PDB file of C-alpha atoms and ligand atoms in Angstrom:
ATOM      1  CA  MET B   1     139.229  48.680 101.870  1.00 93.00           C
ATOM      2  CA  VAL B   2     140.004  44.458 102.225  1.00 98.00           C
ATOM      3  CA  TYR B   3     139.678  42.625  98.911  1.00 98.00           C
ATOM      4  CA  ILE B   4     139.505  38.814  99.245  1.00 98.00           C
ATOM      5  CA  LEU B   5     140.362  37.281  95.945  1.00 98.00           C
ATOM      6  CA  PHE B   6     139.233  33.405  96.088  1.00 97.00           C
ATOM      7  CA  GLY B   7     139.641  30.938  93.410  1.00 96.00           C
ATOM      8  CA  PRO B   8     141.472  28.124  92.724  1.00 96.00           C
ATOM      9  CA  PRO B   9     145.027  27.123  91.773  1.00 94.00           C
ATOM     10  CA  GLY B  10     145.652  28.698  87.824  1.00 94.00           C
ATOM     11  CA  SER B  11     141.945  30.730  88.386  1.00 96.00           C
ATOM     12  CA  GLY B  12     144.513  33.733  87.487  1.00 94.00           C
ATOM     13  CA  LYS B  13     143.540  35.946  90.765  1.00 95.00           C
ATOM     14  CA  GLY B  14     147.566  36.522  91.269  1.00 93.00           C
ATOM     15  CA  THR B  15     147.534  38.284  87.640  1.00 91.00           C
ATOM     16  CA  GLN B  16     144.802  39.933  88.304  1.00 96.00           C
ATOM     17  CA  ALA B  17     145.994  41.294  91.797  1.00 96.00           C
ATOM     18  CA  LYS B  18     149.145  42.362  90.216  1.00 91.00           C
ATOM     19  CA  THR B  19     147.436  44.872  87.993  1.00 94.00           C
ATOM     20  CA  LEU B  20     144.488  46.034  90.516  1.00 97.00           C
ATOM     21  CA  GLN B  21     146.988  46.852  93.290  1.00 96.00           C
ATOM     22  CA  GLU B  22     148.399  49.788  90.577  1.00 95.00           C
ATOM     23  CA  GLU B  23     145.344  51.168  89.972  1.00 96.00           C
ATOM     24  CA  LEU B  24     143.813  50.932  93.745  1.00 97.00           C
ATOM     25  CA  LYS B  25     147.013  51.616  95.495  1.00 97.00           C
ATOM     26  CA  ILE B  26     146.811  48.761  97.826  1.00 97.00           C
ATOM     27  CA  PRO B  27     149.366  45.828  98.284  1.00 98.00           C
ATOM     28  CA  GLN B  28     148.587  42.539  96.989  1.00 97.00           C
ATOM     29  CA  LEU B  29     149.336  39.850  99.844  1.00 97.00           C
ATOM     30  CA  SER B  30     150.026  36.176  98.080  1.00 96.00           C
ATOM     31  CA  THR B  31     150.511  33.944 100.843  1.00 96.00           C
ATOM     32  CA  GLY B  32     151.422  31.500  98.240  1.00 94.00           C
ATOM     33  CA  ASP B  33     154.409  34.048  97.012  1.00 92.00           C
ATOM     34  CA  MET B  34     155.212  34.635 100.523  1.00 95.00           C
ATOM     35  CA  LEU B  35     155.863  30.883 101.409  1.00 96.00           C
ATOM     36  CA  ARG B  36     157.595  30.370  98.257  1.00 92.00           C
ATOM     37  CA  GLU B  37     160.111  33.159  99.672  1.00 92.00           C
ATOM     38  CA  ALA B  38     160.503  31.775 102.744  1.00 95.00           C
ATOM     39  CA  ILE B  39     161.399  28.809 101.219  1.00 94.00           C
ATOM     40  CA  GLU B  40     163.756  30.686  98.821  1.00 90.00           C
ATOM     41  CA  ALA B  41     165.326  31.931 102.127  1.00 94.00           C
ATOM     42  CA  GLY B  42     165.707  29.135 104.014  1.00 96.00           C
ATOM     43  CA  THR B  43     163.843  30.291 107.056  1.00 95.00           C
ATOM     44  CA  GLU B  44     162.188  28.720 109.634  1.00 94.00           C
ATOM     45  CA  LEU B  45     158.218  29.313 108.039  1.00 94.00           C
ATOM     46  CA  GLY B  46     159.955  28.168 104.793  1.00 95.00           C
ATOM     47  CA  MET B  47     161.087  24.590 106.255  1.00 95.00           C
ATOM     48  CA  LYS B  48     158.021  24.482 107.994  1.00 93.00           C
ATOM     49  CA  ALA B  49     156.020  25.131 104.557  1.00 96.00           C
ATOM     50  CA  LYS B  50     158.017  23.133 102.293  1.00 95.00           C
ATOM     51  CA  GLY B  51     156.647  19.742 102.786  1.00 95.00           C
ATOM     52  CA  PHE B  52     152.824  20.685 102.566  1.00 96.00           C
ATOM     53  CA  MET B  53     153.788  22.893  99.411  1.00 95.00           C
ATOM     54  CA  GLY B  54     155.551  20.468  97.459  1.00 93.00           C
ATOM     55  CA  ALA B  55     152.546  17.453  98.265  1.00 94.00           C
ATOM     56  CA  GLY B  56     149.779  20.562  97.611  1.00 93.00           C
ATOM     57  CA  ASP B  57     148.538  20.352 100.560  1.00 94.00           C
ATOM     58  CA  LEU B  58     147.666  23.136 103.020  1.00 95.00           C
ATOM     59  CA  VAL B  59     150.064  24.371 105.275  1.00 97.00           C
ATOM     60  CA  PRO B  60     148.694  24.374 108.772  1.00 97.00           C
ATOM     61  CA  ASN B  61     145.850  26.980 109.681  1.00 97.00           C
ATOM     62  CA  LYS B  62     148.221  28.405 112.454  1.00 96.00           C
ATOM     63  CA  VAL B  63     150.967  28.780 110.687  1.00 96.00           C
ATOM     64  CA  MET B  64     149.155  30.802 108.091  1.00 97.00           C
ATOM     65  CA  VAL B  65     146.971  32.560 110.639  1.00 97.00           C
ATOM     66  CA  GLY B  66     150.424  33.841 112.142  1.00 95.00           C
ATOM     67  CA  LEU B  67     152.057  34.783 108.719  1.00 96.00           C
ATOM     68  CA  ILE B  68     149.384  37.130 107.599  1.00 97.00           C
ATOM     69  CA  GLU B  69     148.429  38.627 111.005  1.00 96.00           C
ATOM     70  CA  GLU B  70     152.013  40.187 111.209  1.00 95.00           C
ATOM     71  CA  ARG B  71     151.974  40.911 107.629  1.00 96.00           C
ATOM     72  CA  LEU B  72     148.856  42.796 108.061  1.00 96.00           C
ATOM     73  CA  LYS B  73     150.384  45.112 110.725  1.00 94.00           C
ATOM     74  CA  GLU B  74     153.198  46.882 108.000  1.00 96.00           C
ATOM     75  CA  SER B  75     152.642  49.763 107.306  1.00 96.00           C
ATOM     76  CA  ASP B  76     151.554  49.681 103.418  1.00 97.00           C
ATOM     77  CA  CYS B  77     148.478  48.042 104.676  1.00 96.00           C
ATOM     78  CA  ALA B  78     147.308  51.212 106.350  1.00 95.00           C
ATOM     79  CA  ASN B  79     144.440  51.505 103.364  1.00 95.00           C
ATOM     80  CA  GLY B  80     143.930  48.287 103.036  1.00 96.00           C
ATOM     81  CA  CYS B  81     145.234  45.249 100.583  1.00 97.00           C
ATOM     82  CA  LEU B  82     144.242  42.758  98.314  1.00 98.00           C
ATOM     83  CA  LEU B  83     144.602  39.243  99.522  1.00 98.00           C
ATOM     84  CA  ASP B  84     145.623  36.601  97.270  1.00 97.00           C
ATOM     85  CA  GLY B  85     145.286  32.759  98.461  1.00 96.00           C
ATOM     86  CA  PHE B  86     143.937  33.733 101.855  1.00 97.00           C
ATOM     87  CA  PRO B  87     141.768  33.141 103.467  1.00 98.00           C
ATOM     88  CA  ARG B  88     141.595  28.745 102.459  1.00 96.00           C
ATOM     89  CA  THR B  89     139.489  27.706 105.109  1.00 97.00           C
ATOM     90  CA  VAL B  90     136.975  28.623 107.545  1.00 97.00           C
ATOM     91  CA  PRO B  91     139.252  29.006 110.660  1.00 97.00           C
ATOM     92  CA  GLN B  92     141.369  31.135 108.367  1.00 97.00           C
ATOM     93  CA  ALA B  93     138.263  33.289 107.652  1.00 98.00           C
ATOM     94  CA  GLU B  94     137.156  33.360 111.223  1.00 98.00           C
ATOM     95  CA  ALA B  95     140.557  34.470 112.292  1.00 98.00           C
ATOM     96  CA  LEU B  96     140.989  37.044 109.595  1.00 98.00           C
ATOM     97  CA  GLU B  97     137.523  38.439 110.846  1.00 97.00           C
ATOM     98  CA  THR B  98     139.022  39.254 114.412  1.00 96.00           C
ATOM     99  CA  MET B  99     142.193  40.295 112.894  1.00 95.00           C
ATOM    100  CA  LEU B 100     140.161  42.516 111.427  1.00 96.00           C
ATOM    101  CA  ALA B 101     137.772  44.088 113.338  1.00 94.00           C
ATOM    102  CA  VAL B 102     140.593  44.890 116.153  1.00 92.00           C
ATOM    103  CA  ALA B 103     142.388  46.722 113.087  1.00 91.00           C
ATOM    104  CA  ASP B 104     138.856  48.515 112.326  1.00 91.00           C
ATOM    105  CA  LYS B 105     139.429  47.477 108.564  1.00 94.00           C
ATOM    106  CA  PRO B 106     136.105  46.050 107.454  1.00 95.00           C
ATOM    107  CA  ILE B 107     136.153  43.427 104.059  1.00 98.00           C
ATOM    108  CA  SER B 108     134.673  45.328 101.144  1.00 97.00           C
ATOM    109  CA  LYS B 109     133.864  41.981  98.998  1.00 98.00           C
ATOM    110  CA  VAL B 110     134.911  38.448  98.361  1.00 98.00           C
ATOM    111  CA  VAL B 111     135.586  37.923  94.739  1.00 98.00           C
ATOM    112  CA  SER B 112     135.145  33.777  93.792  1.00 97.00           C
ATOM    113  CA  PHE B 113     136.924  33.011  90.563  1.00 98.00           C
ATOM    114  CA  GLN B 114     135.375  30.162  88.396  1.00 97.00           C
ATOM    115  CA  VAL B 115     136.757  28.541  86.098  1.00 97.00           C
ATOM    116  CA  ASP B 116     136.847  24.852  84.436  1.00 96.00           C
ATOM    117  CA  GLU B 117     138.615  22.414  85.885  1.00 94.00           C
ATOM    118  CA  GLU B 118     139.658  21.308  81.876  1.00 94.00           C
ATOM    119  CA  GLU B 119     140.907  25.244  81.663  1.00 95.00           C
ATOM    120  CA  LEU B 120     142.827  25.299  85.104  1.00 96.00           C
ATOM    121  CA  VAL B 121     144.929  22.050  84.663  1.00 95.00           C
ATOM    122  CA  SER B 122     145.423  23.608  81.365  1.00 93.00           C
ATOM    123  CA  ARG B 123     146.526  26.752  82.368  1.00 94.00           C
ATOM    124  CA  LEU B 124     148.966  25.387  85.611  1.00 94.00           C
ATOM    125  CA  SER B 125     150.985  23.190  82.848  1.00 93.00           C
ATOM    126  CA  GLY B 126     151.911  25.530  81.040  1.00 94.00           C
ATOM    127  CA  ARG B 127     153.068  28.350  83.582  1.00 94.00           C
ATOM    128  CA  MET B 128     155.810  30.035  84.056  1.00 95.00           C
ATOM    129  CA  VAL B 129     156.418  32.132  87.392  1.00 92.00           C
ATOM    130  CA  CYS B 130     159.094  35.215  87.818  1.00 92.00           C
ATOM    131  CA  ALA B 131     161.560  34.046  90.510  1.00 88.00           C
ATOM    132  CA  SER B 132     162.147  37.433  91.169  1.00 88.00           C
ATOM    133  CA  CYS B 133     158.796  39.418  91.059  1.00 86.00           C
ATOM    134  CA  GLY B 134     155.768  36.530  91.037  1.00 84.00           C
ATOM    135  CA  ALA B 135     154.111  37.468  87.886  1.00 87.00           C
ATOM    136  CA  SER B 136     152.834  34.494  85.747  1.00 89.00           C
ATOM    137  CA  PHE B 137     152.876  33.458  82.188  1.00 92.00           C
ATOM    138  CA  HIS B 138     152.160  30.492  79.893  1.00 93.00           C
ATOM    139  CA  GLU B 139     154.081  28.576  77.451  1.00 93.00           C
ATOM    140  CA  GLN B 140     151.135  28.998  74.826  1.00 91.00           C
ATOM    141  CA  THR B 141     148.691  31.479  75.736  1.00 88.00           C
ATOM    142  CA  ARG B 142     150.855  33.953  77.782  1.00 89.00           C
ATOM    143  CA  GLN B 143     154.180  34.745  76.490  1.00 94.00           C
ATOM    144  CA  PRO B 144     156.564  37.265  77.777  1.00 96.00           C
ATOM    145  CA  ARG B 145     157.294  40.099  75.006  1.00 96.00           C
ATOM    146  CA  GLU B 146     161.100  38.808  74.983  1.00 95.00           C
ATOM    147  CA  ALA B 147     161.535  34.969  75.480  1.00 93.00           C
ATOM    148  CA  GLY B 148     162.630  33.904  79.209  1.00 93.00           C
ATOM    149  CA  LYS B 149     162.466  37.843  80.451  1.00 95.00           C
ATOM    150  CA  CYS B 150     159.624  39.319  82.430  1.00 96.00           C
ATOM    151  CA  ASP B 151     157.566  42.051  81.166  1.00 94.00           C
ATOM    152  CA  TYR B 152     156.814  43.242  84.925  1.00 90.00           C
ATOM    153  CA  CYS B 153     160.858  43.643  86.749  1.00 94.00           C
ATOM    154  CA  GLY B 154     162.947  42.754  83.459  1.00 96.00           C
ATOM    155  CA  SER B 155     164.536  39.190  85.309  1.00 95.00           C
ATOM    156  CA  SER B 156     165.555  36.263  83.255  1.00 95.00           C
ATOM    157  CA  ASN B 157     164.318  34.151  85.771  1.00 93.00           C
ATOM    158  CA  LEU B 158     161.133  32.454  84.843  1.00 95.00           C
ATOM    159  CA  LYS B 159     160.844  28.945  85.934  1.00 93.00           C
ATOM    160  CA  LYS B 160     157.949  26.271  85.912  1.00 93.00           C
ATOM    161  CA  ARG B 161     156.888  25.775  90.127  1.00 90.00           C
ATOM    162  CA  GLU B 162     157.173  22.651  91.186  1.00 89.00           C
ATOM    163  CA  ASP B 163     153.954  22.278  92.596  1.00 93.00           C
ATOM    164  CA  ASP B 164     152.694  23.341  88.970  1.00 94.00           C
ATOM    165  CA  LYS B 165     153.777  19.081  88.337  1.00 92.00           C
ATOM    166  CA  PRO B 166     150.650  17.106  87.131  1.00 90.00           C
ATOM    167  CA  GLU B 167     150.603  14.374  90.198  1.00 89.00           C
ATOM    168  CA  VAL B 168     150.715  17.719  92.521  1.00 94.00           C
ATOM    169  CA  VAL B 169     148.392  19.429  90.591  1.00 94.00           C
ATOM    170  CA  GLN B 170     145.225  17.703  91.276  1.00 93.00           C
ATOM    171  CA  ASN B 171     146.256  17.395  94.825  1.00 93.00           C
ATOM    172  CA  ARG B 172     145.914  21.152  95.078  1.00 94.00           C
ATOM    173  CA  LEU B 173     142.939  21.033  92.641  1.00 95.00           C
ATOM    174  CA  GLN B 174     140.820  18.593  95.134  1.00 94.00           C
ATOM    175  CA  THR B 175     142.492  20.405  98.487  1.00 93.00           C
ATOM    176  CA  PHE B 176     140.861  23.316  96.829  1.00 93.00           C
ATOM    177  CA  ALA B 177     137.304  22.128  96.256  1.00 92.00           C
ATOM    178  CA  LYS B 178     136.797  19.936  99.631  1.00 91.00           C
ATOM    179  CA  GLU B 179     137.225  23.753 101.103  1.00 89.00           C
ATOM    180  CA  THR B 180     135.678  26.085  98.759  1.00 89.00           C
ATOM    181  CA  THR B 181     131.974  25.468  99.487  1.00 89.00           C
ATOM    182  CA  GLN B 182     132.139  26.275 103.233  1.00 95.00           C
ATOM    183  CA  VAL B 183     134.432  29.237 102.900  1.00 97.00           C
ATOM    184  CA  GLU B 184     132.030  30.778 100.406  1.00 96.00           C
ATOM    185  CA  GLU B 185     128.958  29.759 102.525  1.00 96.00           C
ATOM    186  CA  PHE B 186     130.931  31.631 105.378  1.00 97.00           C
ATOM    187  CA  TYR B 187     131.370  35.309 103.099  1.00 98.00           C
ATOM    188  CA  ARG B 188     127.654  34.730 101.376  1.00 97.00           C
ATOM    189  CA  GLY B 189     126.415  34.645 104.494  1.00 97.00           C
ATOM    190  CA  LYS B 190     127.632  38.053 105.633  1.00 97.00           C
ATOM    191  CA  GLY B 191     126.453  39.097 102.387  1.00 97.00           C
ATOM    192  CA  LEU B 192     130.225  39.596 100.977  1.00 98.00           C
ATOM    193  CA  LEU B 193     130.295  37.209  97.906  1.00 97.00           C
ATOM    194  CA  ALA B 194     130.361  37.554  94.648  1.00 98.00           C
ATOM    195  CA  GLN B 195     131.252  35.300  91.978  1.00 97.00           C
ATOM    196  CA  ILE B 196     132.645  36.005  88.529  1.00 98.00           C
ATOM    197  CA  ASN B 197     133.385  34.179  85.459  1.00 98.00           C
ATOM    198  CA  ALA B 198     137.677  33.799  85.167  1.00 98.00           C
ATOM    199  CA  MET B 199     137.730  32.539  82.255  1.00 96.00           C
ATOM    200  CA  GLY B 200     138.675  34.381  79.008  1.00 93.00           C
ATOM    201  CA  GLU B 201     140.558  37.360  77.970  1.00 92.00           C
ATOM    202  CA  PHE B 202     142.698  38.994  80.777  1.00 93.00           C
ATOM    203  CA  ASN B 203     140.746  42.459  80.507  1.00 97.00           C
ATOM    204  CA  GLU B 204     137.551  40.677  80.299  1.00 98.00           C
ATOM    205  CA  VAL B 205     138.245  39.168  83.380  1.00 98.00           C
ATOM    206  CA  TYR B 206     139.297  42.534  84.999  1.00 98.00           C
ATOM    207  CA  SER B 207     136.036  44.580  83.815  1.00 98.00           C
ATOM    208  CA  ARG B 208     134.118  41.312  85.228  1.00 98.00           C
ATOM    209  CA  LEU B 209     136.285  41.778  88.540  1.00 98.00           C
ATOM    210  CA  ARG B 210     136.096  45.607  88.890  1.00 98.00           C
ATOM    211  CA  GLY B 211     132.598  45.022  88.365  1.00 98.00           C
ATOM    212  CA  ALA B 212     131.708  42.613  91.155  1.00 98.00           C
ATOM    213  CA  MET B 213     133.971  44.759  93.658  1.00 97.00           C
ATOM    214  CA  ARG B 214     131.119  48.099  92.822  1.00 92.00           C
ATOM    215  CA  GLN B 215     128.903  45.599  93.816  1.00 84.00           C
TER     216      GLN B 215
HETATM  217  P1  AMP G 301     149.301  29.580  95.953  1.00 94.36           P
HETATM  218  O1  AMP G 301     150.435  30.314  95.147  1.00 94.36           O
HETATM  219  O2  AMP G 301     148.247  30.325  95.965  1.00 94.36           O
HETATM  220  O3  AMP G 301     148.898  28.265  94.845  1.00 94.36           O
HETATM  221  O4  AMP G 301     149.515  28.739  97.210  1.00 94.36           O
HETATM  222  C1  AMP G 301     150.385  27.534  96.759  1.00 94.36           C
HETATM  223  C2  AMP G 301     150.761  26.432  98.215  1.00 94.36           C
HETATM  224  O5  AMP G 301     151.270  27.626  99.227  1.00 94.36           O
HETATM  225  C3  AMP G 301     149.270  25.889  98.605  1.00 94.36           C
HETATM  226  O6  AMP G 301     149.213  24.933  97.434  1.00 94.36           O
HETATM  227  C4  AMP G 301     149.426  25.820  99.751  1.00 94.36           C
HETATM  228  O7  AMP G 301     150.444  24.856 100.139  1.00 94.36           O
HETATM  229  C5  AMP G 301     150.223  26.917 100.655  1.00 94.36           C
HETATM  230  N1  AMP G 301     149.372  28.096 100.677  1.00 94.36           N
HETATM  231  C6  AMP G 301     149.181  29.375 100.344  1.00 94.36           C
HETATM  232  N2  AMP G 301     147.895  30.110 100.787  1.00 94.36           N
HETATM  233  C7  AMP G 301     147.786  29.211 102.013  1.00 94.36           C
HETATM  234  C8  AMP G 301     146.673  29.405 102.599  1.00 94.36           C
HETATM  235  N3  AMP G 301     145.929  30.258 102.908  1.00 94.36           N
HETATM  236  N4  AMP G 301     146.641  27.945 103.520  1.00 94.36           N
HETATM  237  C9  AMP G 301     147.513  27.115 103.612  1.00 94.36           C
HETATM  238  N5  AMP G 301     148.207  26.947 102.890  1.00 94.36           N
HETATM  239  C10 AMP G 301     148.722  27.917 101.467  1.00 94.36           C
END
């Protein structure tokens, strides 16, 4: 049971994955969260990734493939996982295919989240992320129940992401657009791709996502 949630920054895949992992009892593997944790902890990986992330560029494929390869070996992935933010390029998708073949874990579905660019910019510019558990909120449209406090883990550590600054956001969206078509085509060719309209209320999008996963 391996699902890939594919979509531009701000498309809500991470937020959906948080609920989905509770329902399916398989972990969400967010490469963005993993890199941010590495930067926070000051590891070698974090040092390698920091410059790329700060500029809104992709971290080199080799680094990302190594990171996911190690993570997939952990015991909580025995029944599968939800990949959030990986793969983002065709070489990553090819490397993943090899890893999963070795582990005998086929991909069940790749769900591509479709959101208008204008909406993405508005979501990212107001986004606040819990630095403790990675949950996302929005200054206007998805405020936490208690001001400044995460609904999920209760920490008072809600922050704006460095790479959600307008000048970086533009580059992240362009970078994503450059790679998207090829990654989608790669999975369409394998009969694994489903696209969903990811605009609207959380529950609406969640039910479209569940529908697409069952197709
Ligand atoms: P995200 O939280 O998924 O928006 O990722 C934040 C940043 O982490 C991206 O802008 C990239 O710099 C980096 N990143 C995350 N996942 C990948 C990936 N699969 N390949 C390359 N870079 C990545």
